[in-house]
Amino acid sequence: MTTADGTTATATYAPERPARLSWAEHAPDVYKAMIRLDAAARKGLEPQLYELVKIRASQINHCAFCLDMHTKDALAAGESVERIVQLGAWEESAHFYTPKELAAIELTEAVTVLTDGFVPDEVYEKAAKHFDEAELAQLIAAITVINAWNRFGVTCRMAPGHYQPGQHQ
């Protein structure tokens, strides 16, 4: 790459960080419970919406493993590359998403970040306008579950790149 002053710059990359712990191997009952919880949380949610929520939370939490997994699953579910790419800047790219998806994405951010320790009323109310109570409960469950998966992935440094759509965590 040529810099503004005409010199050549080379990209430097941090060496791959080794995984810390195979938590699923050492806590198999917890892993199995998470799989069941994840399956229960996805019920009643549209597959593409579900994956957008998973991707957005994983972006916020910097979970490379889950980003890899849920991007691949979203593509397999028919999601477009463009909408996945724009998800990191969803507020500026709102025209790519439905009002219902935007409400889900905004709720995902609020639940994931918990700014000032709570989910703002206006964010919750916006989501409640687009989801009936059963769907909203499932959406909150899905957001909560991906945040738990992200904590395992980031803490244990789970490596991205090996997941194939249709596999489980």
Coordinates of C-alpha atoms in Angstrom, one line a residue:
M1 CA 0.0 0.0 0.0
T2 CA 1.3 3.5 -0.9
T3 CA 0.9 6.2 1.8
A4 CA 0.1 9.8 1.2
D5 CA 3.8 10.7 1.2
G6 CA 4.7 8.1 -1.4
T7 CA 6.3 5.6 0.8
T8 CA 5.3 2.0 0.9
A9 CA 3.6 0.7 4.0
T10 CA 3.0 -2.9 4.9
A11 CA 0.1 -4.1 6.9
T12 CA 1.0 -5.7 10.2
Y13 CA -1.3 -8.2 11.9
A14 CA -1.3 -9.4 15.4
P15 CA -0.4 -13.0 15.6
E16 CA -3.3 -15.4 16.0
R17 CA -4.2 -15.6 19.7
P18 CA -4.5 -19.1 20.9
A19 CA -7.7 -20.3 22.5
R20 CA -7.6 -20.2 26.2
L21 CA -10.0 -23.0 27.1
S22 CA -12.3 -25.5 25.5
W23 CA -15.1 -24.6 27.8
A24 CA -17.6 -26.9 26.2
E25 CA -15.4 -29.8 26.8
H26 CA -14.8 -29.0 30.4
A27 CA -18.4 -27.8 31.2
P28 CA -20.4 -30.1 28.9
D29 CA -23.6 -29.8 31.0
V30 CA -23.5 -26.0 30.6
Y31 CA -22.8 -26.3 26.9
K32 CA -25.7 -28.7 26.4
A33 CA -28.0 -26.4 28.4
M34 CA -26.9 -23.4 26.2
I35 CA -27.7 -25.4 23.1
R36 CA -31.2 -26.1 24.5
L37 CA -31.7 -22.5 25.6
D38 CA -30.6 -21.2 22.2
A39 CA -33.0 -23.5 20.4
A40 CA -35.8 -22.4 22.7
A41 CA -35.0 -18.7 22.2
R42 CA -35.1 -18.9 18.4
K43 CA -38.7 -20.3 18.3
G44 CA -41.2 -17.9 16.6
L45 CA -38.5 -15.5 15.3
E46 CA -37.9 -15.0 11.6
P47 CA -34.6 -16.7 10.7
Q48 CA -33.1 -13.6 9.1
L49 CA -34.1 -11.3 11.9
Y50 CA -32.7 -13.8 14.4
E51 CA -29.4 -13.8 12.6
L52 CA -29.2 -10.0 12.3
V53 CA -29.7 -9.8 16.1
K54 CA -27.0 -12.4 16.7
I55 CA -24.6 -10.6 14.3
R56 CA -25.2 -7.1 15.9
A57 CA -24.7 -8.3 19.4
S58 CA -21.5 -10.2 18.3
Q59 CA -20.2 -7.0 16.7
I60 CA -20.7 -5.0 19.8
N61 CA -19.1 -7.7 22.0
H62 CA -16.2 -8.2 19.5
C63 CA -16.9 -12.0 19.3
A64 CA -15.1 -13.1 16.1
F65 CA -16.3 -16.7 16.5
C66 CA -19.9 -15.7 16.7
L67 CA -19.6 -13.2 13.9
D68 CA -18.2 -15.9 11.7
M69 CA -20.9 -18.3 12.6
H70 CA -23.9 -16.0 12.4
T71 CA -22.8 -14.3 9.2
K72 CA -22.5 -17.7 7.5
D73 CA -25.9 -18.8 9.0
A74 CA -27.5 -15.5 7.8
L75 CA -26.2 -16.0 4.3
A76 CA -27.5 -19.6 4.4
A77 CA -30.9 -18.2 5.5
G78 CA -31.0 -15.9 2.5
E79 CA -29.7 -12.7 4.0
S80 CA -27.9 -10.4 1.7
V81 CA -24.2 -9.5 2.0
E82 CA -25.1 -5.9 1.7
R83 CA -27.4 -5.9 4.8
I84 CA -24.9 -7.9 6.8
V85 CA -22.1 -5.4 5.9
Q86 CA -24.3 -2.4 6.7
L87 CA -25.4 -3.8 10.1
G88 CA -22.4 -2.1 11.9
A89 CA -23.7 1.3 10.7
W90 CA -27.4 0.5 10.9
E91 CA -28.5 3.9 12.0
E92 CA -26.9 5.5 8.9
S93 CA -28.1 2.6 6.7
A94 CA -31.6 2.3 8.1
H95 CA -33.1 2.2 4.6
F96 CA -31.8 -1.4 4.2
Y97 CA -34.0 -2.7 7.1
T98 CA -37.7 -2.8 7.9
P99 CA -39.0 -0.8 10.9
K100 CA -39.5 -4.1 12.7
E101 CA -35.8 -5.1 12.1
L102 CA -34.6 -1.7 13.1
A103 CA -36.6 -2.0 16.4
A104 CA -35.0 -5.4 17.0
I105 CA -31.5 -4.1 16.2
E106 CA -32.0 -1.1 18.5
L107 CA -33.2 -3.3 21.3
T108 CA -30.3 -5.6 20.7
E109 CA -27.9 -2.7 21.3
A110 CA -29.7 -1.5 24.4
V111 CA -29.8 -5.0 26.0
T112 CA -26.2 -5.8 25.0
V113 CA -24.7 -2.5 26.2
L114 CA -27.1 -1.7 29.1
T115 CA -26.1 2.0 29.1
D116 CA -26.5 3.4 32.5
G117 CA -27.7 0.0 33.7
F118 CA -31.1 -0.1 31.9
V119 CA -32.9 -0.5 28.6
P120 CA -34.5 2.9 27.8
D121 CA -38.3 3.0 27.8
E122 CA -38.5 4.4 24.3
V123 CA -36.3 1.6 22.9
Y124 CA -38.5 -1.0 24.6
E125 CA -41.7 0.7 23.5
K126 CA -40.6 0.9 19.9
A127 CA -39.9 -2.9 19.9
A128 CA -43.2 -3.5 21.6
K129 CA -45.0 -1.8 18.7
H130 CA -43.5 -4.2 16.2
F131 CA -43.6 -7.5 18.2
D132 CA -46.5 -9.0 20.0
E133 CA -45.7 -10.0 23.6
A134 CA -44.8 -13.6 22.8
E135 CA -42.4 -12.5 20.0
L136 CA -40.9 -9.8 22.2
A137 CA -40.2 -12.3 24.9
Q138 CA -38.5 -14.6 22.3
L139 CA -36.5 -11.6 20.9
I140 CA -35.3 -10.7 24.4
A141 CA -34.4 -14.3 25.0
A142 CA -32.4 -14.5 21.7
I143 CA -30.5 -11.3 22.6
T144 CA -29.7 -12.6 26.0
V145 CA -28.6 -15.9 24.7
I146 CA -26.2 -14.5 22.1
N147 CA -24.7 -12.2 24.8
A148 CA -24.0 -15.3 26.9
W149 CA -22.5 -17.1 23.9
N150 CA -20.4 -14.0 23.2
R151 CA -19.0 -14.0 26.7
F152 CA -17.9 -17.7 26.3
G153 CA -16.4 -17.0 22.9
V154 CA -14.5 -13.9 23.8
T155 CA -13.3 -15.1 27.2
C156 CA -12.1 -18.4 25.8
R157 CA -10.8 -16.9 22.6
M158 CA -12.7 -19.2 20.4
A159 CA -11.2 -19.0 16.9
P160 CA -13.4 -18.0 13.9
G161 CA -13.2 -19.6 10.5
H162 CA -14.0 -23.2 11.0
Y163 CA -17.8 -23.1 11.3
Q164 CA -20.0 -24.5 8.6
P165 CA -23.7 -23.5 8.4
G166 CA -25.9 -25.9 10.2
Q167 CA -23.4 -26.8 12.9
H168 CA -24.1 -25.7 16.5
Q169 CA -21.8 -23.7 18.6

